[in-house]
Amino acid sequence: MSDEIKKGLKSPLRRKLLMGMAALPAISMLPRPAFADVPPTSAVNTTGLAVTDTEATVGILHSVTGTMAISETGSVEAEKLAIEQINAAGGVLGRKIKFIQEDGASDWPTFAEKAKKLLVNDKCAAVMGCWTSASRKAVLPVFEQYNGMLYYPTFYEGLEQSKNVIYTGQEATQQIIAGLDWVNKTKGAKTFYLLGSDYIWPRTSNKIARKHIEGHLQGAKVVGEEYFPLGSTQFNSVINKIKLTKPDVIYAIIVGGSNVAFYKQLKAAGIDLSKQTLLTISVTEDEIDGIGGENIAGAYACMKYFQSLDNPNNKAFVPAFKKMWGEKTVIGDVTQAAYLGPWLWKLTVEKAQSFDIDKIAAASPGVEFKGAPEGYVRIHENHHLWSKTRVGRAKADGQYELIYETADLVEPDPFPKGYQ
């Protein structure tokens, strides 16, 4: 399936976005290249990518069907908003961004197949995509074989680094380890029950969590660990075990549509999250919309972005997002990280003065986006982002209230010593 951005001032959406640009100070101050400043295609596209004198084509590859659609739809929406704003601000090296969208359909082989199409057939200059680590692992060999560039938005387990990927979400040291340290220090937590969906990210994340709990948190231990197939809706058995073991912390890494059933069943079983500490690193605010705020209220989440963040960039981003996708839309962590992808690509292309993948990879370290809704980000040499770690608490209205954040940006370390 392909999709192209509407062109021309006749589009109501375009008019709204152009008017909204005045409210985006960090973005609107970016230089708009004059026609005479547009470099010739022969100079900026030497490897046959889908870049012309007027357009540059990128891919969007996420699940909009299947169990992961509840999680990935926000990423698609954020990437399209970023592309609209970039085009309204003059494009990339004077070229408007065109996108081709493909559906990974919550199926890892399909992700690999669609990635190959976007790179080989469509010759996309970059791809914004994937959510689960399973989908990323499925497409990574394709991007490395055909030398494409993937902007991957999801917090993940780390233990990976590629020239062909920019990781705009957090890795384990910025999220898993930091969150466990916080709950241990502030709640005095000593016993943990680990839960997860049954694929690479939850299993690897809980492996790291267990090592940290048992090796670094004095007197702490894991009292249970269980996994469930993607799409599972029956959690009463493990909920009964949780009620019997009474852990200080339920550490939940359940993803996709399964979260709806899990949190509803927790509440139905009488587990009050205002009294029982639950820490998740997987439920973003846009997913709470499907779960129901009343079912998850009181739970804690460790992520880098919450819709309620109080900074000028976010105060401009949230209204712009809601204008495009509806006033009731809620924006989650991965959605915000997905929004960073097109902007970081634009800034890197303009730093490199080229769309060529090798030049983009080499130019990425040090690229900073001062207009990021989370506040500020910078690409590290390892292709991950410097960012803050934050903890929020879910409210019945479906948003997380910020209760903790690091004072400084946390350096990404995808290969922490002792956790591999």
Tab-separated table of C-alpha atoms in Angstrom:
chain	number	residue	atom	x	y	z
A	1	MET	CA	0.000	0.000	0.000
A	2	SER	CA	1.349	3.423	-0.834
A	3	ASP	CA	0.344	6.781	0.517
A	4	GLU	CA	1.445	10.251	-0.539
A	5	ILE	CA	1.153	13.456	1.384
A	6	LYS	CA	-1.433	15.869	0.095
A	7	LYS	CA	0.139	18.799	-1.691
A	8	GLY	CA	-0.872	22.416	-2.008
A	9	LEU	CA	-2.468	24.991	0.215
A	10	LYS	CA	-5.919	23.710	-0.749
A	11	SER	CA	-5.565	20.927	1.822
A	12	PRO	CA	-7.338	21.909	5.091
A	13	LEU	CA	-4.790	19.836	6.995
A	14	ARG	CA	-1.927	21.672	5.330
A	15	ARG	CA	-3.475	25.040	6.206
A	16	LYS	CA	-3.818	23.973	9.843
A	17	LEU	CA	-0.261	22.740	9.974
A	18	LEU	CA	1.124	25.870	8.360
A	19	MET	CA	-0.747	28.020	10.864
A	20	GLY	CA	0.506	25.773	13.635
A	21	MET	CA	4.099	26.279	12.568
A	22	ALA	CA	4.059	29.659	14.294
A	23	ALA	CA	3.680	27.781	17.563
A	24	LEU	CA	6.799	25.699	16.919
A	25	PRO	CA	9.682	28.081	17.654
A	26	ALA	CA	12.457	25.508	17.609
A	27	ILE	CA	11.203	24.125	14.302
A	28	SER	CA	10.142	27.297	12.531
A	29	MET	CA	13.603	28.795	12.968
A	30	LEU	CA	15.143	26.048	10.857
A	31	PRO	CA	16.391	27.540	7.564
A	32	ARG	CA	14.170	27.193	4.533
A	33	PRO	CA	16.350	26.586	1.479
A	34	ALA	CA	15.741	28.877	-1.425
A	35	PHE	CA	15.397	27.278	-4.848
A	36	ALA	CA	18.852	28.489	-5.828
A	37	ASP	CA	20.314	26.754	-2.779
A	38	VAL	CA	18.959	23.300	-3.680
A	39	PRO	CA	21.937	21.082	-4.541
A	40	PRO	CA	21.725	19.037	-7.751
A	41	THR	CA	20.473	15.485	-7.411
A	42	SER	CA	23.630	14.119	-9.011
A	43	ALA	CA	25.610	15.514	-6.076
A	44	VAL	CA	23.371	14.332	-3.222
A	45	ASN	CA	22.150	10.977	-4.549
A	46	THR	CA	24.969	8.893	-5.977
A	47	THR	CA	23.588	5.425	-5.188
A	48	GLY	CA	20.265	5.335	-7.041
A	49	LEU	CA	17.888	6.111	-4.190
A	50	ALA	CA	14.363	7.418	-4.847
A	51	VAL	CA	15.472	11.048	-4.683
A	52	THR	CA	14.697	13.490	-7.484
A	53	ASP	CA	15.110	17.220	-7.954
A	54	THR	CA	11.824	17.795	-6.107
A	55	GLU	CA	11.121	14.731	-3.920
A	56	ALA	CA	12.792	12.276	-1.573
A	57	THR	CA	10.926	9.020	-0.846
A	58	VAL	CA	10.985	7.312	2.534
A	59	GLY	CA	9.193	4.253	3.871
A	60	ILE	CA	6.883	3.820	6.848
A	61	LEU	CA	6.761	0.219	8.074
A	62	HIS	CA	4.583	-0.569	11.085
A	63	SER	CA	1.746	-2.917	12.060
A	64	VAL	CA	-1.634	-1.340	11.403
A	65	THR	CA	-3.370	-4.721	11.648
A	66	GLY	CA	-2.995	-7.569	14.149
A	67	THR	CA	-2.288	-7.559	17.870
A	68	MET	CA	0.448	-4.887	17.642
A	69	ALA	CA	-1.739	-2.312	15.878
A	70	ILE	CA	-2.810	-0.875	19.255
A	71	SER	CA	0.856	-0.040	19.891
A	72	GLU	CA	2.128	0.906	16.441
A	73	THR	CA	-0.635	3.135	15.086
A	74	GLY	CA	0.694	6.088	17.073
A	75	SER	CA	4.112	5.686	15.452
A	76	VAL	CA	2.579	5.947	11.985
A	77	GLU	CA	0.664	9.054	13.006
A	78	ALA	CA	3.740	10.720	14.496
A	79	GLU	CA	5.896	10.034	11.455
A	80	LYS	CA	3.270	11.476	9.124
A	81	LEU	CA	2.986	14.611	11.283
A	82	ALA	CA	6.766	15.078	11.249
A	83	ILE	CA	6.829	14.675	7.470
A	84	GLU	CA	4.043	17.236	7.042
A	85	GLN	CA	5.889	19.725	9.238
A	86	ILE	CA	9.207	19.162	7.494
A	87	ASN	CA	7.582	19.685	4.108
A	88	ALA	CA	5.880	22.855	5.348
A	89	ALA	CA	9.281	24.114	6.503
A	90	GLY	CA	10.904	23.574	3.094
A	91	GLY	CA	11.597	19.855	2.985
A	92	VAL	CA	15.012	18.160	3.019
A	93	LEU	CA	17.691	19.854	0.947
A	94	GLY	CA	14.832	21.635	-0.812
A	95	ARG	CA	12.982	18.420	-1.603
A	96	LYS	CA	9.549	17.451	-0.280
A	97	ILE	CA	9.287	14.086	1.456
A	98	LYS	CA	7.041	11.486	-0.141
A	99	PHE	CA	6.294	8.330	1.806
A	100	ILE	CA	5.315	4.773	0.947
A	101	GLN	CA	3.557	2.936	3.767
A	102	GLU	CA	3.604	-0.813	4.299
A	103	ASP	CA	1.851	-2.942	6.936
A	104	GLY	CA	3.998	-5.387	8.901
A	105	ALA	CA	0.712	-6.965	10.073
A	106	SER	CA	2.155	-8.019	13.467
A	107	ASP	CA	4.043	-10.785	11.635
A	108	TRP	CA	7.851	-10.874	11.639
A	109	PRO	CA	8.376	-12.537	8.211
A	110	THR	CA	5.997	-9.967	6.713
A	111	PHE	CA	8.151	-7.190	8.160
A	112	ALA	CA	11.221	-8.646	6.438
A	113	GLU	CA	9.351	-9.004	3.152
A	114	LYS	CA	8.040	-5.426	3.252
A	115	ALA	CA	11.443	-4.052	4.255
A	116	LYS	CA	13.012	-5.664	1.200
A	117	LYS	CA	10.291	-4.163	-1.010
A	118	LEU	CA	10.872	-0.663	0.379
A	119	LEU	CA	14.631	-0.900	-0.127
A	120	VAL	CA	14.953	-2.907	-3.340
A	121	ASN	CA	11.818	-2.024	-5.321
A	122	ASP	CA	10.981	1.425	-3.943
A	123	LYS	CA	14.595	2.450	-3.202
A	124	CYS	CA	13.550	4.439	-0.148
A	125	ALA	CA	16.160	6.842	1.164
A	126	ALA	CA	15.226	5.892	4.746
A	127	VAL	CA	12.606	3.801	6.544
A	128	MET	CA	10.819	4.698	9.765
A	129	GLY	CA	9.572	1.483	11.242
A	130	CYS	CA	9.098	-1.561	13.459
A	131	TRP	CA	7.993	-1.723	17.100
A	132	THR	CA	8.798	-5.114	18.581
A	133	SER	CA	12.360	-6.383	18.812
A	134	ALA	CA	11.220	-9.437	16.882
A	135	SER	CA	10.256	-7.272	13.918
A	136	ARG	CA	13.494	-5.289	14.178
A	137	LYS	CA	15.563	-8.492	14.304
A	138	ALA	CA	13.645	-9.756	11.264
A	139	VAL	CA	14.406	-6.691	9.145
A	140	LEU	CA	17.951	-5.977	10.357
A	141	PRO	CA	19.658	-8.444	7.964
A	142	VAL	CA	17.664	-6.889	5.110
A	143	PHE	CA	18.814	-3.357	5.964
A	144	GLU	CA	22.399	-4.488	6.334
A	145	GLN	CA	22.373	-6.546	3.125
A	146	TYR	CA	20.833	-3.803	0.983
A	147	ASN	CA	22.441	-0.929	2.900
A	148	GLY	CA	19.285	0.878	3.987
A	149	MET	CA	18.737	3.144	6.994
A	150	LEU	CA	16.124	2.302	9.624
A	151	TYR	CA	14.897	4.738	12.280
A	152	TYR	CA	13.604	2.470	15.067
A	153	PRO	CA	11.425	4.167	17.716
A	154	THR	CA	10.835	1.638	20.483
A	155	PHE	CA	12.517	1.275	23.873
A	156	TYR	CA	14.259	-2.075	23.714
A	157	GLU	CA	16.627	-4.491	25.432
A	158	GLY	CA	19.848	-3.130	23.925
A	159	LEU	CA	22.654	-5.590	23.097
A	160	GLU	CA	22.637	-4.364	19.508
A	161	GLN	CA	24.345	-1.728	17.394
A	162	SER	CA	24.241	-1.326	13.625
A	163	LYS	CA	25.501	1.180	11.110
A	164	ASN	CA	22.116	0.822	9.417
A	165	VAL	CA	19.892	1.682	12.403
A	166	ILE	CA	19.275	4.831	14.434
A	167	TYR	CA	17.608	3.798	17.714
A	168	THR	CA	15.385	6.697	18.828
A	169	GLY	CA	13.938	4.856	21.856
A	170	GLN	CA	15.791	3.952	25.053
A	171	GLU	CA	17.914	0.894	25.743
A	172	ALA	CA	18.233	-1.150	28.947
A	173	THR	CA	20.484	1.118	31.008
A	174	GLN	CA	18.239	4.114	30.362
A	175	GLN	CA	14.988	2.317	31.160
A	176	ILE	CA	15.157	-1.167	32.740
A	177	ILE	CA	18.055	-0.667	35.149
A	178	ALA	CA	17.128	2.943	35.931
A	179	GLY	CA	13.513	1.979	36.677
A	180	LEU	CA	14.491	-0.864	38.988
A	181	ASP	CA	16.887	1.399	40.868
A	182	TRP	CA	14.115	3.957	41.303
A	183	VAL	CA	11.497	1.510	42.638
A	184	ASN	CA	14.034	-0.107	44.969
A	185	LYS	CA	15.126	3.240	46.401
A	186	THR	CA	11.753	4.979	46.646
A	187	LYS	CA	9.529	2.007	47.537
A	188	GLY	CA	12.019	-0.167	49.389
A	189	ALA	CA	11.112	-2.966	46.976
A	190	LYS	CA	12.785	-6.310	47.625
A	191	THR	CA	10.609	-8.922	45.894
A	192	PHE	CA	9.706	-8.835	42.196
A	193	TYR	CA	7.353	-10.874	40.016
A	194	LEU	CA	8.427	-10.659	36.355
A	195	LEU	CA	5.836	-10.913	33.576
A	196	GLY	CA	6.193	-10.613	29.823
A	197	SER	CA	4.931	-11.466	26.386
A	198	ASP	CA	6.749	-14.426	24.908
A	199	TYR	CA	9.307	-13.059	22.464
A	200	ILE	CA	12.816	-11.616	22.478
A	201	TRP	CA	12.269	-8.173	24.042
A	202	PRO	CA	10.408	-9.204	27.215
A	203	ARG	CA	12.560	-12.285	27.752
A	204	THR	CA	15.853	-10.443	27.273
A	205	SER	CA	14.644	-7.453	29.277
A	206	ASN	CA	13.629	-9.682	32.175
A	207	LYS	CA	16.979	-11.493	31.955
A	208	ILE	CA	18.651	-8.102	32.430
A	209	ALA	CA	16.141	-7.208	35.164
A	210	ARG	CA	16.806	-10.453	37.053
A	211	LYS	CA	20.578	-9.914	36.892
A	212	HIS	CA	20.148	-6.401	38.235
A	213	ILE	CA	17.682	-7.381	40.965
A	214	GLU	CA	19.702	-10.333	42.243
A	215	GLY	CA	23.175	-8.908	41.630
A	216	HIS	CA	22.870	-5.195	42.369
A	217	LEU	CA	19.856	-4.564	44.643
A	218	GLN	CA	20.812	-5.624	48.167
A	219	GLY	CA	18.519	-8.280	49.593
A	220	ALA	CA	16.251	-8.279	46.539
A	221	LYS	CA	15.022	-11.374	44.715
A	222	VAL	CA	12.710	-12.553	41.933
A	223	VAL	CA	9.774	-14.562	43.287
A	224	GLY	CA	8.127	-15.422	39.958
A	225	GLU	CA	8.597	-15.139	36.205
A	226	GLU	CA	6.083	-16.024	33.471
A	227	TYR	CA	5.499	-15.386	29.757
A	228	PHE	CA	2.438	-15.375	27.518
A	229	PRO	CA	2.032	-15.691	23.727
A	230	LEU	CA	1.305	-12.469	21.857
A	231	GLY	CA	-2.421	-11.874	21.815
A	232	SER	CA	-3.072	-13.824	25.040
A	233	THR	CA	-6.201	-12.828	26.926
A	234	GLN	CA	-6.198	-15.229	29.893
A	235	PHE	CA	-4.192	-14.056	32.918
A	236	ASN	CA	-6.272	-15.277	35.860
A	237	SER	CA	-3.845	-18.079	36.721
A	238	VAL	CA	-0.817	-15.811	37.104
A	239	ILE	CA	-2.914	-13.197	38.887
A	240	ASN	CA	-3.831	-15.821	41.482
A	241	LYS	CA	-0.114	-16.619	41.919
A	242	ILE	CA	0.622	-12.920	42.387
A	243	LYS	CA	-2.064	-12.707	45.068
A	244	LEU	CA	-0.470	-15.665	46.877
A	245	THR	CA	3.172	-14.509	46.643
A	246	LYS	CA	2.389	-10.828	47.381
A	247	PRO	CA	5.475	-9.380	45.614
A	248	ASP	CA	6.580	-5.852	46.415
A	249	VAL	CA	6.588	-5.158	42.664
A	250	ILE	CA	4.775	-6.631	39.681
A	251	TYR	CA	7.231	-5.947	36.847
A	252	ALA	CA	5.125	-6.110	33.687
A	253	ILE	CA	6.421	-6.257	30.127
A	254	ILE	CA	3.250	-7.385	28.356
A	255	VAL	CA	2.689	-5.822	24.937
A	256	GLY	CA	-0.028	-5.127	22.427
A	257	GLY	CA	-3.686	-6.017	22.813
A	258	SER	CA	-2.944	-8.455	25.658
A	259	ASN	CA	-2.591	-5.470	27.986
A	260	VAL	CA	-6.317	-4.772	27.718
A	261	ALA	CA	-7.188	-8.165	29.187
A	262	PHE	CA	-4.345	-8.176	31.730
A	263	TYR	CA	-5.158	-4.885	33.429
A	264	LYS	CA	-8.918	-5.446	33.368
A	265	GLN	CA	-8.424	-8.863	34.967
A	266	LEU	CA	-6.063	-7.427	37.591
A	267	LYS	CA	-8.745	-4.964	38.646
A	268	ALA	CA	-11.494	-7.587	38.553
A	269	ALA	CA	-9.385	-9.785	40.848
A	270	GLY	CA	-9.276	-6.997	43.414
A	271	ILE	CA	-5.636	-5.969	42.948
A	272	ASP	CA	-5.558	-2.258	43.748
A	273	LEU	CA	-2.636	-0.598	41.948
A	274	SER	CA	-2.754	2.311	44.367
A	275	LYS	CA	-1.560	-0.195	46.998
A	276	GLN	CA	0.174	-2.934	44.986
A	277	THR	CA	3.207	-1.474	43.188
A	278	LEU	CA	3.258	-2.314	39.492
A	279	LEU	CA	6.084	-1.027	37.300
A	280	THR	CA	5.765	-1.335	33.535
A	281	ILE	CA	8.184	-0.445	30.777
A	282	SER	CA	5.775	-1.379	28.002
A	283	VAL	CA	2.430	0.418	28.430
A	284	THR	CA	2.549	3.826	26.787
A	285	GLU	CA	-0.139	6.477	27.181
A	286	ASP	CA	-1.712	5.876	23.782
A	287	GLU	CA	-2.175	2.215	24.745
A	288	ILE	CA	-3.988	3.203	27.954
A	289	ASP	CA	-6.748	4.501	25.699
A	290	GLY	CA	-7.559	0.869	24.843
A	291	ILE	CA	-6.965	-0.476	28.367
A	292	GLY	CA	-9.078	2.152	30.112
A	293	GLY	CA	-7.501	4.556	32.563
A	294	GLU	CA	-9.631	3.225	35.401
A	295	ASN	CA	-8.048	-0.216	34.952
A	296	ILE	CA	-4.419	0.891	35.173
A	297	ALA	CA	-4.641	3.937	37.461
A	298	GLY	CA	-1.884	3.816	40.071
A	299	ALA	CA	0.613	1.851	37.968
A	300	TYR	CA	4.103	3.269	37.410
A	301	ALA	CA	5.888	3.456	34.066
A	302	CYS	CA	9.560	4.104	33.372
A	303	MET	CA	10.006	5.785	29.984
A	304	LYS	CA	11.504	8.964	28.595
A	305	TYR	CA	8.344	10.764	27.470
A	306	PHE	CA	4.894	11.497	28.846
A	307	GLN	CA	2.280	13.669	27.180
A	308	SER	CA	2.131	15.913	30.259
A	309	LEU	CA	5.778	17.050	30.012
A	310	ASP	CA	5.983	20.764	30.655
A	311	ASN	CA	8.343	22.278	28.107
A	312	PRO	CA	7.841	24.616	25.110
A	313	ASN	CA	8.522	21.925	22.498
A	314	ASN	CA	5.926	19.557	23.940
A	315	LYS	CA	3.387	22.335	24.389
A	316	ALA	CA	3.613	22.917	20.640
A	317	PHE	CA	3.827	19.235	19.661
A	318	VAL	CA	0.754	17.977	21.540
A	319	PRO	CA	-1.731	20.470	19.996
A	320	ALA	CA	-0.269	19.890	16.530
A	321	PHE	CA	-0.644	16.130	16.945
A	322	LYS	CA	-4.219	16.460	18.192
A	323	LYS	CA	-5.145	18.779	15.312
A	324	MET	CA	-3.996	16.138	12.860
A	325	TRP	CA	-5.311	13.007	14.587
A	326	GLY	CA	-8.141	14.136	16.852
A	327	GLU	CA	-8.525	15.997	20.120
A	328	LYS	CA	-9.046	12.782	22.110
A	329	THR	CA	-5.793	11.268	20.864
A	330	VAL	CA	-3.272	10.393	23.576
A	331	ILE	CA	0.441	10.449	22.797
A	332	GLY	CA	2.754	7.773	24.177
A	333	ASP	CA	6.505	7.337	24.549
A	334	VAL	CA	7.086	5.377	21.346
A	335	THR	CA	4.849	7.755	19.408
A	336	GLN	CA	7.085	10.654	20.438
A	337	ALA	CA	10.233	8.657	19.620
A	338	ALA	CA	8.773	7.889	16.180
A	339	TYR	CA	8.236	11.620	15.614
A	340	LEU	CA	11.990	12.099	16.102
A	341	GLY	CA	12.887	9.791	13.206
A	342	PRO	CA	12.016	11.998	10.210
A	343	TRP	CA	13.469	15.074	11.925
A	344	LEU	CA	16.762	13.375	12.780
A	345	TRP	CA	16.975	12.043	9.230
A	346	LYS	CA	16.393	15.524	7.797
A	347	LEU	CA	19.014	17.079	10.071
A	348	THR	CA	21.527	14.346	9.238
A	349	VAL	CA	20.965	14.619	5.487
A	350	GLU	CA	21.563	18.345	5.706
A	351	LYS	CA	24.679	17.840	7.831
A	352	ALA	CA	26.030	15.306	5.338
A	353	GLN	CA	24.747	17.273	2.323
A	354	SER	CA	23.819	13.892	0.908
A	355	PHE	CA	21.086	11.239	0.929
A	356	ASP	CA	23.652	8.433	0.494
A	357	ILE	CA	23.329	5.868	3.289
A	358	ASP	CA	27.046	5.583	4.079
A	359	LYS	CA	27.320	9.346	4.426
A	360	ILE	CA	24.184	9.454	6.606
A	361	ALA	CA	25.593	6.750	8.884
A	362	ALA	CA	28.897	8.585	9.221
A	363	ALA	CA	27.272	11.969	9.851
A	364	SER	CA	24.716	10.768	12.440
A	365	PRO	CA	26.846	10.977	15.623
A	366	GLY	CA	26.473	14.401	17.191
A	367	VAL	CA	23.290	15.346	15.342
A	368	GLU	CA	20.974	17.068	17.811
A	369	PHE	CA	17.281	17.920	17.637
A	370	LYS	CA	16.540	20.866	19.872
A	371	GLY	CA	12.841	20.745	18.941
A	372	ALA	CA	12.232	17.261	20.388
A	373	PRO	CA	8.992	17.082	22.434
A	374	GLU	CA	10.881	15.274	25.191
A	375	GLY	CA	13.111	18.339	25.414
A	376	TYR	CA	16.355	17.673	23.556
A	377	VAL	CA	18.085	14.672	22.009
A	378	ARG	CA	21.466	13.962	20.485
A	379	ILE	CA	22.707	10.936	18.528
A	380	HIS	CA	25.551	9.068	20.205
A	381	GLU	CA	28.391	7.384	18.303
A	382	ASN	CA	26.622	4.062	18.969
A	383	HIS	CA	23.536	5.341	17.053
A	384	HIS	CA	21.370	5.535	20.185
A	385	LEU	CA	20.116	8.773	21.732
A	386	TRP	CA	21.180	10.662	24.807
A	387	SER	CA	17.932	11.202	26.729
A	388	LYS	CA	16.486	11.593	30.217
A	389	THR	CA	14.945	8.760	32.228
A	390	ARG	CA	11.517	9.519	33.674
A	391	VAL	CA	8.938	7.758	35.855
A	392	GLY	CA	5.228	8.524	35.652
A	393	ARG	CA	2.147	7.279	37.485
A	394	ALA	CA	-1.019	6.403	35.583
A	395	LYS	CA	-4.135	8.432	36.312
A	396	ALA	CA	-7.743	7.508	35.611
A	397	ASP	CA	-7.835	10.062	32.779
A	398	GLY	CA	-5.404	7.900	30.797
A	399	GLN	CA	-2.235	9.930	31.241
A	400	TYR	CA	0.910	9.452	33.289
A	401	GLU	CA	1.752	12.103	35.840
A	402	LEU	CA	5.491	12.810	35.897
A	403	ILE	CA	6.901	12.061	39.338
A	404	TYR	CA	10.636	11.645	38.653
A	405	GLU	CA	13.214	12.505	36.016
A	406	THR	CA	16.989	12.462	35.873
A	407	ALA	CA	18.633	15.856	36.149
A	408	ASP	CA	20.835	15.230	33.124
A	409	LEU	CA	20.719	13.310	29.879
A	410	VAL	CA	21.623	9.645	30.310
A	411	GLU	CA	24.341	8.335	28.003
A	412	PRO	CA	23.183	5.267	26.052
A	413	ASP	CA	25.112	2.049	26.634
A	414	PRO	CA	23.658	-0.800	24.564
A	415	PHE	CA	26.249	-3.283	25.869
A	416	PRO	CA	26.344	-2.766	29.663
A	417	LYS	CA	29.105	-4.777	31.325
A	418	GLY	CA	27.850	-7.788	33.214
A	419	TYR	CA	24.385	-7.906	31.597
A	420	GLN	CA	25.149	-9.624	28.309
